[in-house]
XYZ file of C-alpha atoms in Angstrom:
218
model
C 116.108 96.625 67.986
C 118.153 95.719 71.060
C 117.178 93.453 73.939
C 116.599 96.578 76.057
C 113.953 97.924 73.660
C 110.393 97.218 74.908
C 108.526 94.924 72.523
C 105.671 97.411 72.230
C 107.888 100.299 71.010
C 107.318 99.473 67.322
C 104.630 96.822 67.692
C 101.607 96.508 65.424
C 98.659 96.200 67.822
C 95.272 95.195 66.429
C 92.177 96.113 68.447
C 89.408 93.514 68.519
C 85.822 94.348 69.455
C 84.719 90.774 69.964
C 81.030 90.871 69.129
C 81.576 92.341 65.663
C 84.899 90.717 64.702
C 84.208 87.078 63.889
C 81.371 84.674 64.718
C 82.555 81.172 65.478
C 79.285 79.445 66.361
C 76.895 80.970 63.815
C 74.631 82.839 66.220
C 75.348 86.215 64.614
C 77.517 87.485 67.490
C 81.295 87.532 67.477
C 82.988 85.316 70.023
C 86.282 83.867 71.186
C 86.012 80.940 68.781
C 85.705 83.456 65.952
C 88.763 85.386 67.132
C 90.715 82.177 67.390
C 89.856 81.193 63.825
C 91.328 84.473 62.550
C 94.694 84.184 64.277
C 96.536 82.880 61.192
C 95.138 85.840 59.225
C 96.294 88.304 61.869
C 99.719 86.661 61.937
C 99.995 86.986 58.157
C 99.081 90.665 58.424
C 102.132 91.169 60.607
C 100.195 91.806 63.825
C 102.407 91.669 66.917
C 99.645 91.904 69.523
C 95.877 92.016 69.831
C 94.061 94.323 72.215
C 90.880 92.517 73.215
C 87.996 94.720 74.323
C 86.266 93.522 77.533
C 85.261 89.870 77.415
C 84.399 89.620 81.110
C 80.986 88.632 82.456
C 78.692 91.647 82.048
C 75.049 92.722 81.665
C 76.279 94.563 78.526
C 74.716 97.920 79.372
C 77.869 99.553 77.966
C 79.242 96.964 75.590
C 81.022 95.000 78.310
C 82.586 98.014 80.033
C 80.178 97.327 82.913
C 81.917 94.322 84.445
C 80.098 91.991 86.827
C 82.953 89.500 87.237
C 86.547 90.260 86.195
C 87.648 86.639 86.559
C 85.113 85.053 84.231
C 84.130 85.280 80.565
C 80.680 86.388 79.475
C 78.749 83.397 78.061
C 77.978 85.534 75.009
C 81.623 85.079 74.005
C 82.520 81.663 75.403
C 84.118 80.268 78.535
C 87.223 80.841 80.619
C 88.749 77.752 79.023
C 88.045 79.274 75.588
C 89.867 82.456 76.648
C 92.901 80.532 77.895
C 92.947 78.516 74.673
C 92.832 81.715 72.628
C 95.780 83.197 74.514
C 97.807 80.013 74.106
C 97.113 79.764 70.372
C 97.840 83.467 69.866
C 101.237 82.912 71.481
C 101.844 79.948 69.195
C 101.384 82.348 66.273
C 103.783 84.867 67.837
C 100.970 87.224 68.848
C 100.763 88.770 72.307
C 97.401 89.364 74.011
C 96.485 92.607 75.776
C 93.244 92.733 77.738
C 91.039 95.767 78.301
C 90.685 96.196 82.082
C 88.016 98.471 83.601
C 89.114 99.693 87.056
C 87.191 102.978 87.326
C 83.828 101.323 87.888
C 82.045 97.999 88.042
C 78.617 96.879 86.927
C 75.811 97.466 89.392
C 75.448 93.668 89.222
C 78.945 93.121 90.633
C 78.947 91.300 93.980
C 80.665 94.273 95.631
C 77.968 96.749 94.634
C 75.155 94.409 95.612
C 76.809 94.105 99.008
C 77.123 97.903 99.206
C 73.401 98.374 98.595
C 72.590 95.787 101.238
C 74.868 97.478 103.797
C 74.380 100.704 105.763
C 76.096 104.045 105.116
C 79.661 104.075 106.417
C 80.062 100.320 106.123
C 83.210 98.776 104.590
C 81.079 97.534 101.702
C 80.060 101.082 100.793
C 83.557 102.458 101.232
C 84.639 100.545 98.117
C 82.495 102.926 96.049
C 81.916 106.689 96.062
C 78.817 107.083 98.252
C 77.976 110.528 99.607
C 75.152 112.240 101.472
C 72.974 114.518 99.359
C 72.582 118.252 99.713
C 69.475 120.229 100.626
C 66.583 119.345 102.882
C 66.506 115.618 103.392
C 69.530 115.190 101.127
C 67.330 115.331 98.049
C 69.926 117.010 95.796
C 73.097 115.390 94.388
C 76.341 115.962 96.318
C 77.891 117.868 93.385
C 76.838 119.212 89.999
C 79.058 116.781 88.096
C 77.487 115.526 84.845
C 77.725 111.977 83.536
C 79.644 111.403 80.306
C 76.461 109.774 79.021
C 74.261 112.729 79.964
C 72.349 113.748 83.075
C 73.772 113.900 86.606
C 76.682 111.687 87.629
C 74.873 110.736 90.844
C 72.023 108.334 91.583
C 70.223 108.096 94.893
C 69.660 104.708 96.482
C 66.786 103.461 98.572
C 68.011 102.078 101.865
C 67.031 98.693 103.298
C 64.296 100.300 105.406
C 62.730 101.861 102.311
C 63.857 105.441 102.929
C 65.698 107.529 100.304
C 69.365 107.264 101.173
C 72.832 108.163 99.981
C 73.928 108.964 96.460
C 76.572 107.051 94.506
C 78.825 108.425 91.790
C 78.810 107.104 88.211
C 80.839 109.050 85.670
C 79.147 106.937 83.010
C 75.811 105.058 83.161
C 73.933 104.616 86.457
C 74.634 100.906 86.022
C 78.377 101.672 86.298
C 79.072 102.807 89.890
C 82.529 104.319 90.391
C 85.001 102.609 92.690
C 86.841 104.605 95.355
C 90.556 104.195 94.672
C 91.490 105.859 97.966
C 90.407 102.582 99.596
C 93.344 100.123 99.726
C 91.010 97.158 99.238
C 90.173 98.392 95.732
C 93.803 98.480 94.638
C 94.457 95.109 96.244
C 91.537 93.589 94.360
C 92.728 94.832 90.990
C 96.266 93.667 91.686
C 94.738 90.247 92.302
C 92.704 90.477 89.074
C 95.772 91.389 87.014
C 97.710 88.524 88.583
C 94.819 86.162 87.748
C 95.073 87.013 84.042
C 98.876 87.118 83.943
C 98.853 83.587 85.358
C 96.584 82.591 82.456
C 98.949 83.999 79.878
C 97.896 87.599 79.294
C 100.818 89.788 78.213
C 99.512 93.163 79.364
C 96.547 95.449 79.776
C 94.955 98.570 78.379
C 93.524 100.532 81.322
C 90.090 102.002 80.633
C 89.324 105.479 82.077
C 92.732 105.627 83.779
C 92.338 109.407 84.050
C 89.183 108.970 86.144
C 90.590 106.856 88.953
C 91.420 109.896 91.085
C 88.566 112.266 91.837
C 88.581 115.794 93.207
C 87.515 115.256 96.824
């Protein structure tokens, strides 16, 4: 291997689904403390990097892939300080840390989506997501016939602030996972900021969830 060869070319990467990997506090759910306790074992296995499935704050509708806050750790797994400590100790063992980032959608509990629901059609808050008018009389049919990966239509209609049925929003997965609109510059800027946040805390890279879904057929 030369200095010009990327470290990941021949790397052994171990995927960790936190809640079923190792329980550090005895509550029956895997956590960051549990992962940290297994680092010497992973080092001895010859692991070069760990790919950590989402540990961000989440309602856990889809195992953490419905993110409510990308800059915080879900209390189920620990704290932000625990995460930073894990990354630092992993590095001490010669193990790099890759985080699973979810840029296609957020949780419906994310501050952005709550703001979108509280704002009118056409507002900047709604433009961050894929909101569309419905078809048919009164807009009572979904904008397209796209199905959700999880079954059923990929659109859910909202009730506007005045109580009337309103626009529809796209969710390629669960209704609790509204899709972001990556044609809006603010969305890209936000994720650049999120990546920088984690790089500054020691993360070595990212696995991008649903990368193929970021661009939609208009």
